[in-house]
Short mmCIF file of C-alpha atoms in Angstrom, two decimals:
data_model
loop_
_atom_site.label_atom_id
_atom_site.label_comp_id
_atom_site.label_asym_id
_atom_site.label_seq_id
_atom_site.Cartn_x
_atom_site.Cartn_y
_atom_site.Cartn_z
CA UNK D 1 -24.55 12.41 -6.45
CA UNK D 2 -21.04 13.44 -6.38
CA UNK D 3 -18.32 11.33 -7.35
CA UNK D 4 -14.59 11.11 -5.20
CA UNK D 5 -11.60 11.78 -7.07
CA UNK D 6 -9.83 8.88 -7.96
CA UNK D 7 -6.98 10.59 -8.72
CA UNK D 8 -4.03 11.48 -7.20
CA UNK D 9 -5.40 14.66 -4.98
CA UNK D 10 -2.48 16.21 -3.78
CA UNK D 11 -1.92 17.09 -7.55
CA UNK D 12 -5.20 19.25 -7.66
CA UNK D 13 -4.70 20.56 -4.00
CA UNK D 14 -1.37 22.65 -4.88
CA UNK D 15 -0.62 21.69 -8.77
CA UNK D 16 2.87 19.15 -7.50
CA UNK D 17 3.23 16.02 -9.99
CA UNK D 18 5.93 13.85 -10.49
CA UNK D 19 9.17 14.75 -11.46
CA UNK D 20 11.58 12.84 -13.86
CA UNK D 21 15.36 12.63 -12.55
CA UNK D 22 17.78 9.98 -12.50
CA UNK D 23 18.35 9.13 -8.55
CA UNK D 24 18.75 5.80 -6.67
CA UNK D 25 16.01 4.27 -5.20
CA UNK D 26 15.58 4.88 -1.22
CA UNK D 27 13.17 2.57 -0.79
CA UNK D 28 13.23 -1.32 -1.63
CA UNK D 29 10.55 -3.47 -1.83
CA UNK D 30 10.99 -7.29 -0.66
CA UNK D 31 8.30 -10.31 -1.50
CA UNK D 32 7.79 -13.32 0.56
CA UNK D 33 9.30 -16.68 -0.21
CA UNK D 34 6.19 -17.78 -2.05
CA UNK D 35 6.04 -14.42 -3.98
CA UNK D 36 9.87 -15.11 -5.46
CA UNK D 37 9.12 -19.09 -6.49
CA UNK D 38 6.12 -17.52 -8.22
CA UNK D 39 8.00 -15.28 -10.28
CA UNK D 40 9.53 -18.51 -12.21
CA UNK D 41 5.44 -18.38 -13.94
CA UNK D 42 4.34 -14.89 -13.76
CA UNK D 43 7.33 -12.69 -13.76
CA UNK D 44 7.21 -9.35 -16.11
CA UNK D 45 11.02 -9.82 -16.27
CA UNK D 46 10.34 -12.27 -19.11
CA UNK D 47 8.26 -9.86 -21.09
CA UNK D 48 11.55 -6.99 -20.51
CA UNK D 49 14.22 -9.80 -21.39
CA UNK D 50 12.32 -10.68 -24.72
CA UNK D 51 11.82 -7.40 -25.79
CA UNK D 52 15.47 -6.22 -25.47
CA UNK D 53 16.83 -8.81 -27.33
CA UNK D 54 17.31 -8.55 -30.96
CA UNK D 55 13.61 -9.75 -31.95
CA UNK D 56 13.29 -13.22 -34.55
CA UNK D 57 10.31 -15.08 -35.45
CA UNK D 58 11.18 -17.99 -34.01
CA UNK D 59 11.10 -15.71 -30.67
CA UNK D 60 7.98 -14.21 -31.23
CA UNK D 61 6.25 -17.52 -31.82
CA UNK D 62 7.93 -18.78 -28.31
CA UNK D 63 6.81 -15.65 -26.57
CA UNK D 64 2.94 -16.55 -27.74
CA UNK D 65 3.29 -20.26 -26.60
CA UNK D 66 4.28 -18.97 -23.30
CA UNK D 67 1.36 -16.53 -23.26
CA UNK D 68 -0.92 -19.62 -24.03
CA UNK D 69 0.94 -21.75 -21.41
CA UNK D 70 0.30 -18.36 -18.71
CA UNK D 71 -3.41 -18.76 -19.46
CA UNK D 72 -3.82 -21.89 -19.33
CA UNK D 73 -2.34 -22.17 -15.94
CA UNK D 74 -4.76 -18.92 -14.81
CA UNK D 75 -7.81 -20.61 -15.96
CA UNK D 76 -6.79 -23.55 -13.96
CA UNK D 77 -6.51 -21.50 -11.04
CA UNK D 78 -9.83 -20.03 -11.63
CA UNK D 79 -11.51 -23.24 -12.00
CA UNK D 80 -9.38 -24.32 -8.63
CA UNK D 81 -11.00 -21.50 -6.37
CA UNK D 82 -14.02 -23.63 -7.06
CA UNK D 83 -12.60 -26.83 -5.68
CA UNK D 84 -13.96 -28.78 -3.11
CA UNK D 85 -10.66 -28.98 -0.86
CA UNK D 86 -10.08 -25.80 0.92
CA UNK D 87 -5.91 -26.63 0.02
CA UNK D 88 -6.82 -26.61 -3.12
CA UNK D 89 -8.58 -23.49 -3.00
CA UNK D 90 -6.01 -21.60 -1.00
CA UNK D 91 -3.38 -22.57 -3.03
CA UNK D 92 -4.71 -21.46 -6.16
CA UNK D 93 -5.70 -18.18 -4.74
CA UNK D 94 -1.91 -17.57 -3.77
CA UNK D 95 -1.24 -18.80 -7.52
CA UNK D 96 -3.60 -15.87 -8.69
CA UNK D 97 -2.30 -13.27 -6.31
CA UNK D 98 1.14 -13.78 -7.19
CA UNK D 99 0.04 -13.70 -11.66
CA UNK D 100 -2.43 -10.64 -10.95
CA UNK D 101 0.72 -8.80 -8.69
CA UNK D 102 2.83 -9.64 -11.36
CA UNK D 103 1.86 -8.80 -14.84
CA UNK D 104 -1.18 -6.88 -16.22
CA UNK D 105 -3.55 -9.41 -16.97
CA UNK D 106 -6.78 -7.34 -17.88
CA UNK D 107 -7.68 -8.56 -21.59
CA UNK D 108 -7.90 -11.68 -19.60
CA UNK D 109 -9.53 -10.80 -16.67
CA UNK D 110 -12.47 -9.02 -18.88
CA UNK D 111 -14.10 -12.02 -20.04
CA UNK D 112 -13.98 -14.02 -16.97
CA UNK D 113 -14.18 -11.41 -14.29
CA UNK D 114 -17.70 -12.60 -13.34
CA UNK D 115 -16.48 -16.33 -12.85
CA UNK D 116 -13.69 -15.31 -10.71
CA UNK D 117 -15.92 -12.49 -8.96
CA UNK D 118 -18.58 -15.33 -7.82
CA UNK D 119 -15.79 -17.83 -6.53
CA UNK D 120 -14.05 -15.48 -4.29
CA UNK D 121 -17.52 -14.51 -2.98
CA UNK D 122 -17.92 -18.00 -2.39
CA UNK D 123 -14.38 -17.98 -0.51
CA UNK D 124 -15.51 -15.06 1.19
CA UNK D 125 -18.91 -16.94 2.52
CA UNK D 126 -17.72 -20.32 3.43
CA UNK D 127 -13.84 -20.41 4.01
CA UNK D 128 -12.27 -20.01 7.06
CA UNK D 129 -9.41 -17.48 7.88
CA UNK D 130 -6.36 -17.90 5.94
CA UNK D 131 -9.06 -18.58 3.03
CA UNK D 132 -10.79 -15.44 3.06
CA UNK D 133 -7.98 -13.55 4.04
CA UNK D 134 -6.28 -14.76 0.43
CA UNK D 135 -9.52 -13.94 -1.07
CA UNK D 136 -9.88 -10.58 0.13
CA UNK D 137 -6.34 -9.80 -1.45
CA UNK D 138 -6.69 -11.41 -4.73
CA UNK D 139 -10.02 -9.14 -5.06
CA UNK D 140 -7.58 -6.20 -4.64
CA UNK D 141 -5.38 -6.69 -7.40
CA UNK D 142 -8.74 -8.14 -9.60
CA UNK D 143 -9.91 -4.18 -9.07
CA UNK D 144 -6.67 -2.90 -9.72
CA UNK D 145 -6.25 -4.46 -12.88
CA UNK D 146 -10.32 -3.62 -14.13
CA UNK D 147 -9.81 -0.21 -13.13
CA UNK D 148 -12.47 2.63 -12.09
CA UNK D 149 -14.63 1.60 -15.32
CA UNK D 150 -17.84 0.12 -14.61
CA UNK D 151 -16.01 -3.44 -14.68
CA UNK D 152 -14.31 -2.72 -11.52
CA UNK D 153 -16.84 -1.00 -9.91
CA UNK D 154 -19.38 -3.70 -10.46
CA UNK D 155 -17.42 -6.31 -8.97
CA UNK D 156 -16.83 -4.09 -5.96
CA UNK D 157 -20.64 -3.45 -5.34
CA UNK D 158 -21.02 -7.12 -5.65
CA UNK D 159 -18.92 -7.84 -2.61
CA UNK D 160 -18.80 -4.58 -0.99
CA UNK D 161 -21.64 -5.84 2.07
CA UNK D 162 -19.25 -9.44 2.03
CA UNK D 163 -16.21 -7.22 2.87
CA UNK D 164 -18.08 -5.33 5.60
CA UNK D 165 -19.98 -8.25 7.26
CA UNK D 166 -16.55 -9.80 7.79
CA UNK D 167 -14.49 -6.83 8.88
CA UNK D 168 -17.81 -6.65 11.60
CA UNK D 169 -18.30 -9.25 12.88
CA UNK D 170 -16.58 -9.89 16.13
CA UNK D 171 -16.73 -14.28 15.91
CA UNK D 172 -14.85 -14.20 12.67
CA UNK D 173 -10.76 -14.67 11.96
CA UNK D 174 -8.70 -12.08 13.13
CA UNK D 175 -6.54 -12.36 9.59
CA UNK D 176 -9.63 -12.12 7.56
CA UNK D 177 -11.33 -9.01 8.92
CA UNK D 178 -7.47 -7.68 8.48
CA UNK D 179 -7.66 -8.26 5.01
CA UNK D 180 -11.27 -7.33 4.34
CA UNK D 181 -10.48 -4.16 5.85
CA UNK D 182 -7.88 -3.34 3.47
CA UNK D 183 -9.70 -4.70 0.44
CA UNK D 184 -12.79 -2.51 1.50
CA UNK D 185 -10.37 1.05 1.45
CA UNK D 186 -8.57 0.11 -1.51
CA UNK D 187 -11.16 -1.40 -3.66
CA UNK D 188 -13.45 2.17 -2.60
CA UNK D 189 -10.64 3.56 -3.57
CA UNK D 190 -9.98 2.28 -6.88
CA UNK D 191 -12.99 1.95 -8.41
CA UNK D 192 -16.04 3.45 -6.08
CA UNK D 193 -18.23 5.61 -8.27
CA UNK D 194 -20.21 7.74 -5.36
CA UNK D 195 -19.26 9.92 -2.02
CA UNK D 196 -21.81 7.62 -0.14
CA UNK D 197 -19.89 4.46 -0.85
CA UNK D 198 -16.65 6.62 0.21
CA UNK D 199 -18.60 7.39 3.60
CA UNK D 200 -20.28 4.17 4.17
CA UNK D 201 -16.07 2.71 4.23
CA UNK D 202 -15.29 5.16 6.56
CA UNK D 203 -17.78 5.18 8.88
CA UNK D 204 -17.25 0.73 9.07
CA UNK D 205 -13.57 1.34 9.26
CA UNK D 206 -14.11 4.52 12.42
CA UNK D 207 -16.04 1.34 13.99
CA UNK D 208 -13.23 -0.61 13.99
CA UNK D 209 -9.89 1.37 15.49
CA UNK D 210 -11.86 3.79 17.65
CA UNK D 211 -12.28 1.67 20.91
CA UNK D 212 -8.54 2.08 20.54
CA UNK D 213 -8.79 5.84 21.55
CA UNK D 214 -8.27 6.91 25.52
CA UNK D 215 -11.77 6.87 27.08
CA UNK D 216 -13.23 10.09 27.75
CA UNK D 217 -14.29 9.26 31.49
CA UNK D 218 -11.04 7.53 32.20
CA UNK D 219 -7.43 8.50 31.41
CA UNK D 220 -6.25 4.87 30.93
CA UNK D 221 -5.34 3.56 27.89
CA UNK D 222 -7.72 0.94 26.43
CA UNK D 223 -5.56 -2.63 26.87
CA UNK D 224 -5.96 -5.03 23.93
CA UNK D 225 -4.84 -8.41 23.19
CA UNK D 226 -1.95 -7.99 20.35
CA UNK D 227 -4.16 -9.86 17.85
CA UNK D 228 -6.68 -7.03 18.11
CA UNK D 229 -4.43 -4.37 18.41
CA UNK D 230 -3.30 -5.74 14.60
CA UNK D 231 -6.78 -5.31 13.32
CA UNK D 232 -6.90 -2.13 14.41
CA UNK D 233 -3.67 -0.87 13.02
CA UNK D 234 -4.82 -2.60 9.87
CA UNK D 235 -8.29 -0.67 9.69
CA UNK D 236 -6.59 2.92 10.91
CA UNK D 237 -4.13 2.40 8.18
CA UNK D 238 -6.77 1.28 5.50
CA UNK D 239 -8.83 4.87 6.93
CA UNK D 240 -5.91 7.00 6.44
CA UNK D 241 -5.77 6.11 2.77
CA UNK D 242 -9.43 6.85 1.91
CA UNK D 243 -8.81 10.70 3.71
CA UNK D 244 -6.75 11.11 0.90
CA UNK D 245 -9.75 10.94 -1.64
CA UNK D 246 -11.99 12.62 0.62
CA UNK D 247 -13.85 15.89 -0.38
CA UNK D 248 -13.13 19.07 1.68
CA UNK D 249 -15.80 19.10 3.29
CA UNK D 250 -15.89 15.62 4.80
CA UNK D 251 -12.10 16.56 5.71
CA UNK D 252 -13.16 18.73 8.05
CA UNK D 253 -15.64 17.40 9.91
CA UNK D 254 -13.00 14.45 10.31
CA UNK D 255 -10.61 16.77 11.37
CA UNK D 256 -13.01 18.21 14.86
CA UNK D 257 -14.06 14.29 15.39
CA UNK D 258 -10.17 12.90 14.82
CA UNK D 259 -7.89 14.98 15.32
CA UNK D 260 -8.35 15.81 19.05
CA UNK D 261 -8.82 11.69 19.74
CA UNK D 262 -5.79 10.21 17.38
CA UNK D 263 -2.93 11.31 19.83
CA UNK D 264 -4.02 9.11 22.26
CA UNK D 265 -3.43 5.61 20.42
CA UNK D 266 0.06 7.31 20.58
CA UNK D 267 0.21 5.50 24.38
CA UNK D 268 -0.97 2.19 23.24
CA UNK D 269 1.69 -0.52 24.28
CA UNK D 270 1.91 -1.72 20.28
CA UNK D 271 4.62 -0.38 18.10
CA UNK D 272 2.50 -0.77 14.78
CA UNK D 273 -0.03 1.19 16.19
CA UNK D 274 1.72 3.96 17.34
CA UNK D 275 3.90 4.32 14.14
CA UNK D 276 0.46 4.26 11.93
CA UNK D 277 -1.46 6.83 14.50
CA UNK D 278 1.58 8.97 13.79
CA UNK D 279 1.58 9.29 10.13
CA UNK D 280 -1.82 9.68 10.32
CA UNK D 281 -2.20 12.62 12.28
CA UNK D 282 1.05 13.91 9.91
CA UNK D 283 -1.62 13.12 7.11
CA UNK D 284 -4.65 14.85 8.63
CA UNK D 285 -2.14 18.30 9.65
CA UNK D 286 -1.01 18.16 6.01
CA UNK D 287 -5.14 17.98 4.66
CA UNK D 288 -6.02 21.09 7.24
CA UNK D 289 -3.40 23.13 5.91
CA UNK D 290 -4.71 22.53 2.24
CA UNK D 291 -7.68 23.52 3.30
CA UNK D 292 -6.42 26.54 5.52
CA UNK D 293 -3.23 27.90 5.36
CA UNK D 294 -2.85 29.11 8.73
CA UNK D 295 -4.48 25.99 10.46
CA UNK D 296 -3.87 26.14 14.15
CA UNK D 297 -4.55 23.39 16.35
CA UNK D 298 -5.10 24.43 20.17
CA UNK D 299 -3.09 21.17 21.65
CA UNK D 300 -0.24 21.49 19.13
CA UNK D 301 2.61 21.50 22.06
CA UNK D 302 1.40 18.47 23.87
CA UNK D 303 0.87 16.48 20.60
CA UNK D 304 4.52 17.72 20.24
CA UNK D 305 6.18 16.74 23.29
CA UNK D 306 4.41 13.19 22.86
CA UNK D 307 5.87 12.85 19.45
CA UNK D 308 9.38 14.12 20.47
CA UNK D 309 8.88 11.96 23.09
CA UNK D 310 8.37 8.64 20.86
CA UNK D 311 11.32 10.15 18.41
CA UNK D 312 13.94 9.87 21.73
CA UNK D 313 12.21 6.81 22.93
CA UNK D 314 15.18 4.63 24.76
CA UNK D 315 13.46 2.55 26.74
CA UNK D 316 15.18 -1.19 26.97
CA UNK D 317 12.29 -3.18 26.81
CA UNK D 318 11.15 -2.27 23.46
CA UNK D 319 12.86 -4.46 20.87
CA UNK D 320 15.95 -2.32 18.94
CA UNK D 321 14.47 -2.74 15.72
CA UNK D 322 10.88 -1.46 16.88
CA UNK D 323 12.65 1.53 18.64
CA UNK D 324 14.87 2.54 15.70
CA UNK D 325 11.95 2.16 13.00
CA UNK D 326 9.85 4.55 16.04
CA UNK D 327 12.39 6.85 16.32
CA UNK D 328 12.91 7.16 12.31
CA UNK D 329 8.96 8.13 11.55
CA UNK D 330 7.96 10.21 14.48
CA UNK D 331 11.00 12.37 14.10
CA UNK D 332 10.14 13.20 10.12
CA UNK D 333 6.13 13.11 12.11
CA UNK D 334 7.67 15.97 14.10
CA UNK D 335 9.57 17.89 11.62
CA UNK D 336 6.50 17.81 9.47
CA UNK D 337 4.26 19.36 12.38
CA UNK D 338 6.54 21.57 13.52
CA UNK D 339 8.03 23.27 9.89
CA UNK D 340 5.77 21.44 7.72
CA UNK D 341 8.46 19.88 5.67
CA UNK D 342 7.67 16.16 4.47
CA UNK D 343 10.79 13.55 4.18
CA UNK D 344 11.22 12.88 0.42
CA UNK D 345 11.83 9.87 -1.11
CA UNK D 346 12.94 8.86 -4.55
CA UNK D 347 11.46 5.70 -6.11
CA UNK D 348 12.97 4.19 -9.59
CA UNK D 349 11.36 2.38 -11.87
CA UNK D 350 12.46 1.31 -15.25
CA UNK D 351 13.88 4.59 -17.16
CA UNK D 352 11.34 6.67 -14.83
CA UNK D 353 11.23 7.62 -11.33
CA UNK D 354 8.90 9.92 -8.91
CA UNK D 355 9.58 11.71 -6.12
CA UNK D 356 7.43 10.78 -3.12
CA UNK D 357 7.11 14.32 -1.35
CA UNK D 358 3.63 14.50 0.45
CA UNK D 359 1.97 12.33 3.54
CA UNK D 360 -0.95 11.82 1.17
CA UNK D 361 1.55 10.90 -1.90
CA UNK D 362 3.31 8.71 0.47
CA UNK D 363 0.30 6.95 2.13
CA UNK D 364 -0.82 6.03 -1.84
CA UNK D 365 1.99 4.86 -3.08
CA UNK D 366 2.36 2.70 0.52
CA UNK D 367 -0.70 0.91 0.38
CA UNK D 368 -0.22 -0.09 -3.52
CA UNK D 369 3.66 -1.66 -2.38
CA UNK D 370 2.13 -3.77 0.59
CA UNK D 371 -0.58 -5.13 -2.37
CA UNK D 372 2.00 -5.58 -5.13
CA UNK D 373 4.63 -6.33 -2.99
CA UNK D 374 8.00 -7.12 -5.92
CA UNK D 375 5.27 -6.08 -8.77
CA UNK D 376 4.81 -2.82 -7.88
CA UNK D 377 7.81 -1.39 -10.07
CA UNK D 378 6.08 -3.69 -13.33
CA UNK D 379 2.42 -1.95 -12.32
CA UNK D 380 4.06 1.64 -12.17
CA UNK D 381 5.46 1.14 -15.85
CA UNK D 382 2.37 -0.52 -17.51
CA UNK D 383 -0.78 -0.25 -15.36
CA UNK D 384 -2.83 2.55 -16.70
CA UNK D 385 -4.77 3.62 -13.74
CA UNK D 386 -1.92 3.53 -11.16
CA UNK D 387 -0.21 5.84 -13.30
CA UNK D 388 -3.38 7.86 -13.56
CA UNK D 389 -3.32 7.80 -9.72
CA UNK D 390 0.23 9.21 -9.43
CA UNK D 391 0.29 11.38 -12.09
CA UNK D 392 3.04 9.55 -14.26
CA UNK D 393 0.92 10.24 -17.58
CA UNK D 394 0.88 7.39 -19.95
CA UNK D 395 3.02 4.45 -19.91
CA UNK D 396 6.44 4.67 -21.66
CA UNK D 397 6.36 3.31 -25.71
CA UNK D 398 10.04 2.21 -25.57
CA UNK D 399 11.75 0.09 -28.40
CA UNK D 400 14.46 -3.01 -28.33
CA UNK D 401 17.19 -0.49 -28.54
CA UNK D 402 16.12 2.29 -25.76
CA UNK D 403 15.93 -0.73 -23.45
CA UNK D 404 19.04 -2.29 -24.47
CA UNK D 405 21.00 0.98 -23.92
CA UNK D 406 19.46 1.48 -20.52
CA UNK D 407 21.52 -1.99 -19.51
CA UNK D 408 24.53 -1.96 -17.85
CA UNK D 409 26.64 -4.94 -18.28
CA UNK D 410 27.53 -7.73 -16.20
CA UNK D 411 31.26 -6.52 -15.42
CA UNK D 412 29.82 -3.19 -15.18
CA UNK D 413 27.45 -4.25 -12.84
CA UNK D 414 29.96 -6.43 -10.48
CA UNK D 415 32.20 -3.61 -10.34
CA UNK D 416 29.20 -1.00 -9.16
CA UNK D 417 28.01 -3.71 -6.32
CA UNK D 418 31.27 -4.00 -5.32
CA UNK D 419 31.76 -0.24 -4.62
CA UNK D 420 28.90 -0.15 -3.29
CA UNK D 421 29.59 -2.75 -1.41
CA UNK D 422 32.66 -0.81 0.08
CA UNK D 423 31.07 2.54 0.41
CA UNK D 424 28.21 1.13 2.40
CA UNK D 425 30.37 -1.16 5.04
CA UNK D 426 32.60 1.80 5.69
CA UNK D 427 29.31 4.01 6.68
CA UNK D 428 28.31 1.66 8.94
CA UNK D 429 31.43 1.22 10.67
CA UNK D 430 31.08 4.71 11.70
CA UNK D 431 27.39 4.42 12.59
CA UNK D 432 28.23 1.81 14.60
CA UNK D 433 30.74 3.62 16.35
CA UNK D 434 28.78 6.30 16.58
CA UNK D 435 25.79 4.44 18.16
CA UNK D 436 23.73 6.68 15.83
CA UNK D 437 19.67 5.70 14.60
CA UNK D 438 19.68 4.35 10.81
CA UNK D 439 16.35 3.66 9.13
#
């Protein structure tokens, strides 16, 4: 039986990696409340701050009580999941989503993965919505951290029928078949050994957002109740990311079932939807011309004038931050379709940064920010196999003084966010004028 790539696979389609320059960072990435009180307990700034300093024994002995104190506080989490009061258990899963987002926790993890797999299947089985939906996210970053060993992969198998029960059936929470449809994609993703896994996900996921497509024996757009037009965003986006894995030829027999239906969630009445139908058929344009460099589609200037529609979209009723964020993606949506030029982005991390210059490279690193959320920037410098995915090569060996020297100081600092400050509230003062579209 085959087995899909798990690595990055715009790197084998046409040889592009990452490349190493010193640019700011276009693209920030903001936690929840919850996320930044957490941070106090499992924040990797700790780890950076110790190791710049000038190092002491009576620092390194500190720095090992606070590991001790860190696990003991995870293995009371652990042993919380398995509380009787569904607080209880909610709370500590939010405790352990917030450590694994946080800091690479593997060494850990390996001896007591089995614990922690049965008690979020036991989440999974008998909690209620907000429950499974927290369980379905800690199992995430649990695969994350294993990796695409057989660790990971085991504890995926283990749950994999859990995940898809949920995301199926129609009497259960809204928020938790959200979740479990993301956890199924990325946790195939991660750590799924065989093409039939890979297939099974896809076909659950197709299940899911395709009574959002126009019906074939009447040219009305299927109507929804917001709720459900959330789950399907949530599955379309979590169906996007496995394409990227997918061999060629399961590519294009997606691409004659797909393609021709896709620009039709473009009319639904939600926002979300529309921007995530849109970047996917970017996505699926950008896989056909991998596989043929002369693709041609046959309805390329109506899918155009519906995306330059959506890119000029004025209309009052829409909210001015849903029409702005609208007008931002389907314009680089039609650029890409029409010149096939993709929108690139710079991301810093650290000493390092990557240039994010594909739909497939940006639909990756996507889905691992909305899991990582503040973390993602510690699990880009240290976690092995999201390197691996990306093609950053092996994590940085850097020593008390390289770090120190990449510091700036704090009157350096002030006087930079002050200019900054300046440069940016003059720009704006002419977009403003200007009535122009930001991002």
């Amino acid at each position: 039986m085959p087995k899909p790539r798990r690595t990055h696979p715009q790197a084998k389609r046409n040889g592009r990696g990452v490349r190493g320059t010193a640019a700011a960072d276009s693209q920030a990435s903001d936690d929840d409340e919850v996320a930044s009180e957490g941070q106090s307990h499992y924040s990797s700034n700790s780890e950076t701050a110790s190791v710049a300093e000038e190092g002491t024994g009576s620092e390194s002995v500190d720095e090992q009580t606070l590991q001790e104190e860190r696990e003991d506080k995870l293995k009371e989490c652990i042993d919380n999941v398995m509380d009787k009061s569904a607080k209880t258990r909610q709370t500590a899963l939010e405790s352990l989503r917030l450590a694994l987002s946080a800091r690479i926790l593997y060494d850990f993890l390996l001896e007591r993965r089995l614990t922690l797999t049965d008690a979020l299947e036991r989440c999974l089985k008998k909690g209620k919505g907000e429950e499974q939906s927290a369980a379905a996210n800690v199992l995430i970053l649990l695969c994350l951290q294993m990796g695409s060993g057989p660790e990971g992969e085991e504890v995926f198998r283990s749950l994999k029928p859990l995940l898809t029960s949920i995301l199926t059936d129609a009497s259960a929470s809204l928020i938790a078949r959200q979740s479990c449809a993301s956890a199924l994609a990325m946790c195939c993703y991660l750590v799924a050994a065989d093409v039939e896994d890979l297939s099974i996900c896809l076909t659950c996921l197709e299940g899911i957002f395709s009574s959002s497509y126009l019906n074939a024996t009447s040219p009305i757009t299927v109507q929804h109740n917001p709720q459900i037009h959330q789950l399907h965003c949530s599955a379309l986006h979590a169906w996007s990311l496995l394409l990227t894995i997918c061999p060629n030829s399961q590519v294009e027999k997606i691409l004659l079932n797909h393609l021709p239906k896709l620009p039709s969630i473009l009319s639904s009445e939600n926002v979300n939807l529309r921007i995530v139908a849109g970047e996917t058929i970017a996505l699926l344009f950008e896989l056909a011309r991998e596989l043929e460099e002369d693709f041609f589609y046959e309805d390329t200037d109506l899918l155009c004038s519906k995306l330059k529609a959506l890119a000029t979209d004025s209309n009052k009723y829409r909210a001015k931050v849903d029409r702005r964020k609208q007008r931002s993606i389907f314009r680089d949506v039609l650029h890409f379709i029409e010149n096939g030029e993709c929108h690139e982005e710079t991301i810093k991390f650290g000493l390092e940064c990557m240039y994010i210059d594909s739909w497939v490279r940006r639909r990756t690193y996507n889905a691992f920010k909305e899991v990582l959320g503040s973390g993602v920037r510690h699990h880009l410098q240290h976690n092995e196999l999201l390197r691996d995915i990306l093609e950053l090569g092996p994590p940085l060996v850097l020593d008390a003084a390289a770090i120190k020297a990449s510091k700036i100081t704090r009157v350096e600092k002030h006087m930079y966010n002050s200019a900054a400050f300046k440069a940016r509230t003059k720009a704006r003062s002419k977009v403003r004028d200007k009535r122009a579209d930001i991002m």
